């Protein structure tokens, strides 16, 4: 664990959004001795949709150093990458990685933060910059802070204060996703995927899967979950169809679990039978509540305006093939922590932080677009701004 106690010229920080991006910042800045407040519009523990995340070095480091959590105890190891062909044959190569769940990271961060600092069910309606700080409007209340951090995600409503040009665009394909309790899978199917990060690269499509922790980060065999992602091209009309739920409600850029329209679900199963190797097709069939997210491209040319910063997906939205979104959010926080700790002037620290994060964000953005193109994904249809739809 780290013990530090200084930051130049600021005492209080307000953070808009209490998902991973906001929580990484909150936990790190609280370690600096700052008075940190997080406002999160959703109530209770956010719905993690069971999502799996490749555990990357900055997240692992953050959990260990700032949260006192051993990441090995809440992540599932894989020893190999496994590549399938359409007929179900596979070959593998040695490559060790660890897989974690969104929920296990969120819980570790949330547990580290004093509950008085985290206000859920509170939407930030406006940010009003002052020369020496920012007024944060939450309902009828106004709270003045020395530094504000916008961590309200890809569909950010506050990004425009810093980077008006930064609204993400639809990349022309969606990720269908599914999560299955390990206990609900036949042993012979689990065995195919155990200890493996498995891929199938088809014609302008990709399917991948791996085991992740179960509830409360448990990694006990039998209590884990299988997590799969299937990238499928969809034009703007196709996206609308996929994300319009069984009740006819349009969700815009994502479809939550449990709401898939029967016809869309039937088509998903049909496509799985036609396009996927048998073990992966079976995973789709075993999934009760598939969900979906539009893939977005988002980049900004600034991450700082005066005393207001952008972090996480509110800044750069990078393609998930990079497996770097959570990693980038953690690195945003670690870099700010280090800059505030090491650089004596606030302006100098924020300038150094912005320079570093813009360079990394842009590099990841380009890398992700390149990976998508290599898979034949995201070459067209990138026409819709993410701001047009509800939050993913
Ligand atoms: C379902 C899902 C699956 C994912 N899978 C992966 C993965 O496999 N690998 C990976 O690296 N990353 C993945 N990510 C992305 C990763 O979690 C994010 O990149 C990372 O958490 C940083 O996101 P964020 O906190 O910046 O934004 P978000 O996670 O979008 O959070 C934004 C938060 O701000 C809140 N908010 C919005 N507006 C306001 C307001 N006005 N006032 C108060 N609160 C507000 C929202 O309720 C939300 O909690 C996934 C994300 C989701 C949601």
Coordinates of C-alpha atoms and ligand atoms in Angstrom, one line a residue:
X1 CA 0.0 0.0 0.0
X2 CA 1.1 3.6 -0.7
X3 CA 1.2 6.3 1.9
X4 CA 1.4 9.9 0.6
X5 CA -0.1 13.1 1.7
X6 CA 0.4 16.0 -0.7
X7 CA -1.1 17.7 -3.8
X8 CA -0.2 21.2 -4.9
X9 CA -2.7 23.9 -4.4
X10 CA -5.9 21.8 -4.1
X11 CA -7.8 20.4 -1.2
X12 CA -11.1 19.1 -2.7
X13 CA -12.0 17.1 -5.8
X14 CA -15.5 16.4 -7.3
X15 CA -15.9 13.4 -9.6
X16 CA -18.9 13.0 -12.0
X17 CA -19.6 9.3 -12.4
X18 CA -18.9 6.4 -10.0
X19 CA -18.0 3.6 -12.4
X20 CA -14.5 2.3 -12.9
X21 CA -13.1 5.6 -14.3
X22 CA -14.5 7.7 -11.5
X23 CA -13.6 5.2 -8.8
X24 CA -9.9 4.8 -9.9
X25 CA -9.5 8.6 -9.6
X26 CA -11.4 8.8 -6.3
X27 CA -9.4 6.0 -4.6
X28 CA -6.0 7.4 -5.9
X29 CA -6.8 11.0 -5.0
X30 CA -8.1 10.1 -1.5
X31 CA -4.7 8.5 -1.0
X32 CA -3.2 11.9 -1.7
X33 CA -5.1 13.2 1.3
X34 CA -7.7 15.1 -0.9
X35 CA -11.3 15.6 0.1
X36 CA -12.9 13.5 -2.7
X37 CA -16.6 13.4 -3.5
X38 CA -18.1 11.1 -6.2
X39 CA -21.6 11.6 -7.6
X40 CA -23.1 8.6 -9.4
X41 CA -26.5 8.9 -11.0
X42 CA -27.5 5.2 -10.7
X43 CA -28.6 3.8 -7.4
X44 CA -26.9 0.9 -5.6
X45 CA -24.4 -1.4 -7.1
X46 CA -24.3 -0.7 -10.8
X47 CA -25.4 -3.5 -13.1
X48 CA -22.1 -5.1 -14.3
X49 CA -23.8 -7.3 -16.8
X50 CA -21.3 -9.9 -15.6
X51 CA -18.8 -8.4 -18.1
X52 CA -15.4 -9.9 -18.3
X53 CA -12.2 -7.9 -18.6
X54 CA -8.7 -8.9 -19.4
X55 CA -6.6 -8.0 -16.4
X56 CA -3.9 -5.7 -17.6
X57 CA -0.9 -4.4 -15.6
X58 CA -2.1 -1.0 -14.5
X59 CA -5.4 -2.4 -13.1
X60 CA -3.5 -5.2 -11.3
X61 CA -1.0 -2.7 -9.9
X62 CA -3.8 -0.4 -8.8
X63 CA -5.7 -3.1 -7.0
X64 CA -2.6 -4.2 -5.2
X65 CA -1.1 -0.8 -4.3
X66 CA -4.2 1.3 -3.7
X67 CA -6.9 -1.3 -2.7
X68 CA -4.7 -3.8 -0.8
X69 CA -6.3 -6.5 -2.9
X70 CA -4.3 -9.4 -4.4
X71 CA -5.5 -9.5 -8.0
X72 CA -4.6 -13.1 -8.3
X73 CA -7.3 -13.9 -5.8
X74 CA -10.1 -12.4 -7.8
X75 CA -9.0 -13.3 -11.4
X76 CA -9.0 -16.5 -13.4
X77 CA -5.7 -17.6 -15.1
X78 CA -5.5 -18.7 -18.7
X79 CA -2.4 -20.5 -19.9
X80 CA -3.0 -20.6 -23.6
X81 CA -4.6 -18.8 -26.5
X82 CA -6.8 -21.2 -28.5
X83 CA -7.8 -20.6 -32.1
X84 CA -10.8 -22.3 -33.7
X85 CA -11.5 -23.0 -37.4
X86 CA -15.1 -23.2 -38.6
X87 CA -15.1 -27.0 -38.4
X88 CA -14.4 -26.9 -34.7
X89 CA -10.8 -27.9 -34.9
X90 CA -8.4 -25.8 -32.8
X91 CA -4.8 -25.2 -32.1
X92 CA -3.2 -23.3 -29.3
X93 CA -0.2 -21.3 -28.3
X94 CA 1.3 -20.7 -24.9
X95 CA 0.2 -17.3 -23.5
X96 CA -0.5 -16.7 -19.9
X97 CA -3.0 -14.0 -18.9
X98 CA -5.5 -13.4 -16.1
X99 CA -9.2 -12.6 -16.6
X100 CA -11.3 -10.5 -14.2
X101 CA -14.8 -9.3 -14.1
X102 CA -16.0 -5.7 -14.1
X103 CA -17.8 -6.4 -10.9
X104 CA -14.7 -7.7 -9.1
X105 CA -12.8 -4.5 -10.0
X106 CA -15.7 -2.3 -9.1
X107 CA -16.2 -4.0 -5.7
X108 CA -12.5 -3.7 -4.8
X109 CA -12.5 0.0 -5.6
X110 CA -15.9 0.8 -4.0
X111 CA -14.8 -1.0 -0.8
X112 CA -11.7 1.2 -0.6
X113 CA -13.7 4.4 -0.7
X114 CA -15.4 5.8 2.5
X115 CA -19.1 5.7 1.9
X116 CA -19.4 9.3 2.9
X117 CA -17.4 10.2 -0.2
X118 CA -19.7 8.3 -2.7
X119 CA -23.2 9.6 -3.4
X120 CA -25.3 7.3 -5.5
X121 CA -28.6 8.2 -7.1
X122 CA -27.3 11.7 -7.6
X123 CA -27.0 13.1 -11.1
X124 CA -24.7 16.0 -11.8
X125 CA -26.7 18.5 -13.9
X126 CA -24.1 21.1 -14.6
X127 CA -20.5 22.1 -14.0
X128 CA -19.7 25.8 -13.7
X129 CA -16.0 26.6 -13.9
X130 CA -14.5 29.3 -11.7
X131 CA -10.9 30.7 -11.9
X132 CA -9.9 28.7 -8.8
X133 CA -12.3 25.7 -9.0
X134 CA -15.6 24.4 -10.3
X135 CA -19.2 24.6 -9.0
X136 CA -20.8 21.2 -9.2
X137 CA -24.6 21.3 -9.5
X138 CA -26.4 18.2 -8.1
X139 CA -30.1 18.7 -8.0
X140 CA -30.8 21.9 -6.2
X141 CA -27.5 21.8 -4.4
X142 CA -24.2 23.4 -5.5
X143 CA -20.9 22.1 -4.2
X144 CA -17.6 24.1 -4.9
X145 CA -14.5 22.0 -5.5
X146 CA -10.9 22.8 -6.4
X147 CA -10.8 20.3 -9.2
X148 CA -13.6 18.5 -11.1
X149 CA -13.1 15.2 -12.9
X150 CA -15.6 14.2 -15.6
X151 CA -15.9 10.4 -15.6
X152 CA -19.4 10.0 -17.0
X153 CA -18.5 7.6 -19.7
X154 CA -18.7 7.3 -23.5
X155 CA -22.1 9.1 -23.7
X156 CA -20.8 11.9 -21.5
X157 CA -23.1 14.9 -21.1
X158 CA -20.3 17.0 -19.7
X159 CA -17.4 16.3 -22.1
X160 CA -18.3 19.4 -24.1
X161 CA -17.0 21.6 -21.3
X162 CA -13.5 20.5 -22.2
X163 CA -13.6 18.9 -25.6
X164 CA -16.8 19.8 -27.6
X165 CA -15.6 17.9 -30.6
X166 CA -15.1 14.6 -28.7
X167 CA -18.5 12.8 -29.1
X168 CA -17.8 9.2 -30.1
X169 CA -19.1 7.7 -33.4
X170 CA -20.6 4.3 -34.1
X171 CA -18.0 2.1 -35.7
X172 CA -20.4 0.0 -37.7
X173 CA -20.6 -3.2 -35.6
X174 CA -21.9 -4.5 -32.3
X175 CA -20.6 -6.8 -29.7
X176 CA -23.2 -9.4 -28.7
X177 CA -22.2 -10.6 -25.2
X178 CA -23.2 -13.5 -23.0
X179 CA -22.4 -14.7 -19.5
X180 CA -23.2 -18.3 -18.3
X181 CA -22.7 -19.8 -14.9
X182 CA -20.0 -22.4 -15.1
X183 CA -22.4 -24.8 -13.2
X184 CA -24.9 -24.4 -16.0
X185 CA -22.5 -25.7 -18.7
X186 CA -22.0 -29.4 -19.5
X187 CA -18.6 -30.5 -18.2
X188 CA -17.4 -31.6 -21.7
X189 CA -18.1 -28.1 -23.0
X190 CA -16.4 -26.3 -20.1
X191 CA -13.4 -28.5 -20.6
X192 CA -13.0 -27.2 -24.1
X193 CA -12.5 -23.7 -22.8
X194 CA -10.8 -24.2 -19.4
X195 CA -7.5 -22.4 -19.0
X196 CA -7.9 -21.0 -22.5
X197 CA -8.5 -17.6 -24.1
X198 CA -10.4 -18.8 -27.2
X199 CA -10.9 -17.1 -30.5
X200 CA -12.7 -17.7 -33.8
X201 CA -11.9 -15.2 -36.6
X202 CA -14.5 -15.6 -39.4
X203 CA -15.4 -13.5 -42.4
X204 CA -15.7 -10.0 -41.0
X205 CA -16.7 -11.4 -37.6
X206 CA -14.9 -12.5 -34.4
X207 CA -16.0 -14.6 -31.4
X208 CA -13.9 -14.8 -28.2
X209 CA -14.5 -16.3 -24.8
X210 CA -12.9 -17.0 -21.4
X211 CA -13.8 -17.8 -17.9
X212 CA -14.2 -15.0 -15.4
X213 CA -14.8 -14.9 -11.6
X214 CA -18.4 -15.5 -10.3
X215 CA -20.2 -13.4 -7.7
X216 CA -18.0 -11.5 -5.3
X217 CA -14.9 -12.3 -7.4
X218 CA -15.0 -16.0 -6.5
X219 CA -12.7 -18.1 -8.6
X220 CA -13.6 -21.5 -7.2
X221 CA -14.0 -23.9 -10.1
X222 CA -17.7 -24.6 -10.7
X223 CA -18.7 -21.1 -9.4
X224 CA -17.0 -19.0 -12.1
X225 CA -18.7 -17.7 -15.3
X226 CA -18.1 -18.1 -19.0
X227 CA -17.9 -14.8 -20.7
X228 CA -18.2 -14.5 -24.5
X229 CA -18.2 -11.7 -27.0
X230 CA -19.2 -11.9 -30.7
X231 CA -18.5 -8.9 -33.0
X232 CA -21.1 -8.6 -35.8
X233 CA -21.4 -6.0 -38.4
X234 CA -24.6 -3.9 -38.3
X235 CA -25.6 -0.8 -40.2
X236 CA -27.4 2.0 -38.4
X237 CA -30.8 0.4 -39.0
X238 CA -29.5 -3.0 -37.8
X239 CA -28.2 -1.4 -34.6
X240 CA -31.6 0.1 -34.0
X241 CA -33.2 -3.2 -34.4
X242 CA -30.8 -5.0 -32.1
X243 CA -31.0 -2.5 -29.4
X244 CA -34.8 -2.1 -29.5
X245 CA -36.0 -4.4 -26.7
X246 CA -38.9 -6.9 -26.5
X247 CA -41.2 -4.2 -25.4
X248 CA -40.4 -1.9 -28.3
X249 CA -38.3 0.5 -26.2
X250 CA -35.2 1.8 -28.1
X251 CA -32.0 1.8 -26.1
X252 CA -29.8 3.4 -28.7
X253 CA -26.3 2.2 -28.2
X254 CA -26.8 -0.9 -26.0
X255 CA -29.2 -3.6 -25.1
X256 CA -29.4 -4.7 -21.5
X257 CA -29.5 -8.4 -20.5
X258 CA -33.0 -9.9 -20.3
X259 CA -34.6 -7.6 -22.9
X260 CA -33.6 -9.0 -26.3
X261 CA -36.5 -9.0 -28.7
X262 CA -37.6 -12.6 -29.6
X263 CA -37.0 -12.1 -33.3
X264 CA -33.5 -10.7 -32.7
X265 CA -32.7 -13.6 -30.4
X266 CA -33.9 -16.1 -33.0
X267 CA -31.7 -14.5 -35.6
X268 CA -28.7 -14.6 -33.2
X269 CA -29.2 -18.3 -32.7
X270 CA -29.6 -18.9 -36.4
X271 CA -26.5 -17.0 -37.2
X272 CA -24.6 -18.9 -34.5
X273 CA -25.7 -22.2 -36.1
X274 CA -24.6 -21.0 -39.6
X275 CA -21.4 -19.1 -38.7
X276 CA -19.7 -20.4 -35.6
X277 CA -17.7 -23.5 -34.7
X278 CA -19.8 -25.9 -32.7
X279 CA -18.4 -25.2 -29.1
X280 CA -19.0 -21.5 -29.6
X281 CA -22.4 -22.0 -31.1
X282 CA -23.3 -24.0 -28.0
X283 CA -22.2 -21.1 -25.8
X284 CA -24.7 -18.9 -27.6
X285 CA -27.4 -21.5 -27.2
X286 CA -26.7 -21.9 -23.4
X287 CA -27.0 -18.1 -22.9
X288 CA -30.3 -17.1 -21.4
X289 CA -29.9 -13.4 -21.6
X290 CA -27.6 -12.2 -24.4
X291 CA -27.0 -8.5 -24.4
X292 CA -25.3 -6.1 -26.9
X293 CA -23.2 -3.0 -27.1
X294 CA -22.5 -0.7 -30.1
X295 CA -18.8 -0.4 -30.8
X296 CA -17.7 3.3 -30.7
X297 CA -14.8 5.3 -31.7
X298 CA -14.1 8.4 -29.6
X299 CA -11.1 10.7 -29.3
X300 CA -10.5 14.1 -27.9
X301 CA -7.8 16.7 -28.5
X302 CA -8.0 18.1 -24.9
X303 CA -8.4 16.4 -21.5
X304 CA -8.2 19.5 -19.4
X305 CA -10.0 22.8 -19.4
X306 CA -8.8 25.0 -16.4
X307 CA -9.7 23.0 -13.3
X308 CA -11.8 20.4 -15.1
X309 CA -10.4 17.1 -16.4
X310 CA -11.8 14.3 -18.6
X311 CA -11.0 10.6 -17.7
X312 CA -11.9 7.1 -18.8
X313 CA -14.4 6.7 -21.6
X314 CA -15.5 10.3 -21.3
X315 CA -12.2 11.1 -23.0
X316 CA -11.1 8.3 -25.4
X317 CA -13.4 5.4 -26.3
X318 CA -11.1 2.7 -27.8
X319 CA -12.2 -0.5 -29.5
X320 CA -12.5 -3.5 -27.2
X321 CA -10.0 -5.5 -29.3
X322 CA -7.3 -3.5 -27.4
X323 CA -8.6 -4.9 -24.1
X324 CA -7.5 -1.6 -22.8
X325 CA -10.5 0.5 -21.7
X326 CA -10.3 -0.3 -18.0
X327 CA -6.5 -0.3 -18.2
X328 CA -6.6 3.2 -19.7
X329 CA -8.9 4.4 -16.9
X330 CA -6.6 3.0 -14.3
X331 CA -3.6 4.6 -15.9
X332 CA -5.4 8.0 -16.1
X333 CA -5.7 7.8 -12.3
X334 CA -2.2 6.5 -11.6
X335 CA -0.6 9.2 -13.8
X336 CA -2.6 12.0 -12.2
X337 CA -1.7 10.7 -8.7
X338 CA 2.0 10.7 -9.7
X339 CA 1.9 14.1 -11.4
X340 CA 0.2 15.8 -8.4
X341 CA 2.6 14.1 -6.0
X342 CA 5.8 14.9 -8.0
X343 CA 5.3 18.2 -9.7
X344 CA 5.2 21.2 -7.4
X345 CA 2.8 23.4 -9.3
X346 CA -0.8 22.5 -10.0
X347 CA -0.7 23.9 -13.5
X348 CA 2.5 22.0 -14.3
X349 CA 1.1 18.7 -12.9
X350 CA -2.1 19.0 -14.9
X351 CA -0.3 19.9 -18.0
X352 CA 2.1 17.0 -17.7
X353 CA -0.8 14.7 -17.0
X354 CA -2.8 15.8 -20.0
X355 CA 0.2 15.5 -22.4
X356 CA 0.8 11.9 -21.2
X357 CA -2.9 10.8 -21.4
X358 CA -3.6 12.4 -24.8
X359 CA -0.6 10.6 -26.3
X360 CA -1.6 7.2 -24.8
X361 CA -5.3 7.7 -25.6
X362 CA -4.6 8.5 -29.2
X363 CA -2.2 5.6 -29.6
X364 CA -4.8 3.2 -28.2
X365 CA -7.5 4.7 -30.4
X366 CA -5.5 4.1 -33.5
X367 CA -4.4 0.7 -32.5
X368 CA -8.0 -0.3 -31.9
X369 CA -9.2 1.0 -35.2
X370 CA -6.3 -0.9 -36.9
X371 CA -7.2 -4.2 -35.1
X372 CA -10.9 -3.7 -36.2
X373 CA -9.9 -3.2 -39.8
X374 CA -7.7 -6.3 -39.8
X375 CA -10.8 -8.2 -38.7
X376 CA -12.8 -6.6 -41.5
X377 CA -14.8 -4.7 -38.9
X378 CA -15.6 -1.0 -38.7
X379 CA -14.7 0.0 -42.3
X380 CA -18.0 1.7 -42.9
X381 CA -21.3 2.8 -41.4
X382 CA -19.5 5.1 -38.9
X383 CA -22.1 7.7 -39.2
X384 CA -24.0 8.1 -35.9
X385 CA -22.7 10.2 -33.0
X386 CA -22.9 8.4 -29.7
X387 CA -24.4 11.5 -28.1
X388 CA -27.6 10.8 -30.1
X389 CA -28.4 7.7 -28.0
X390 CA -28.7 6.9 -24.3
X391 CA -25.7 5.8 -22.3
X392 CA -24.2 2.4 -23.1
Ligands
LIG1 C1 -21.1 -3.8 -19.9 C2 -19.6 -3.3 -20.1 C3 -18.7 -4.2 -20.5 C4 -17.3 -3.8 -20.6 N1 -16.4 -4.7 -21.0 C5 -15.1 -4.3 -21.0 C6 -14.0 -5.2 -21.3 O1 -14.2 -6.4 -21.6 N2 -12.7 -4.7 -21.2 C7 -12.4 -3.4 -20.9 O2 -11.2 -3.1 -20.8 N3 -13.4 -2.6 -20.7 C8 -14.7 -3.0 -20.7 N4 -15.7 -2.1 -20.5 C9 -15.3 -0.7 -20.4 C10 -14.8 -0.3 -19.1 O3 -15.5 -0.8 -18.1 C11 -14.7 1.2 -19.1 O4 -13.9 1.6 -20.2 C12 -14.1 1.7 -17.9 O5 -14.8 1.2 -16.8 C13 -14.1 3.2 -17.8 O6 -15.4 3.5 -18.0 P1 -15.9 4.9 -17.3 O7 -16.0 4.8 -15.8 O8 -15.1 6.0 -17.9 O9 -17.3 5.0 -17.9 P2 -18.6 4.2 -17.6 O10 -18.3 2.8 -17.2 O11 -19.5 4.4 -18.8 O12 -19.2 4.9 -16.4 C14 -19.8 6.2 -16.4 C15 -20.6 6.4 -15.1 O13 -21.0 7.7 -15.0 C16 -22.3 7.7 -14.5 N5 -22.9 9.0 -15.0 C17 -23.2 9.4 -16.2 N6 -23.7 10.7 -16.2 C18 -23.7 11.1 -14.9 C19 -24.1 12.3 -14.3 N7 -24.6 13.3 -15.0 N8 -24.0 12.4 -13.0 C20 -23.6 11.3 -12.2 N9 -23.2 10.1 -12.8 C21 -23.2 10.0 -14.1 C22 -23.0 6.5 -15.2 O14 -24.1 6.1 -14.5 C23 -21.8 5.5 -15.1 O15 -21.8 4.8 -13.8 C24 -17.0 -2.5 -20.3 C25 -18.0 -1.6 -19.9 C26 -19.3 -2.0 -19.8 C27 -20.4 -1.0 -19.3

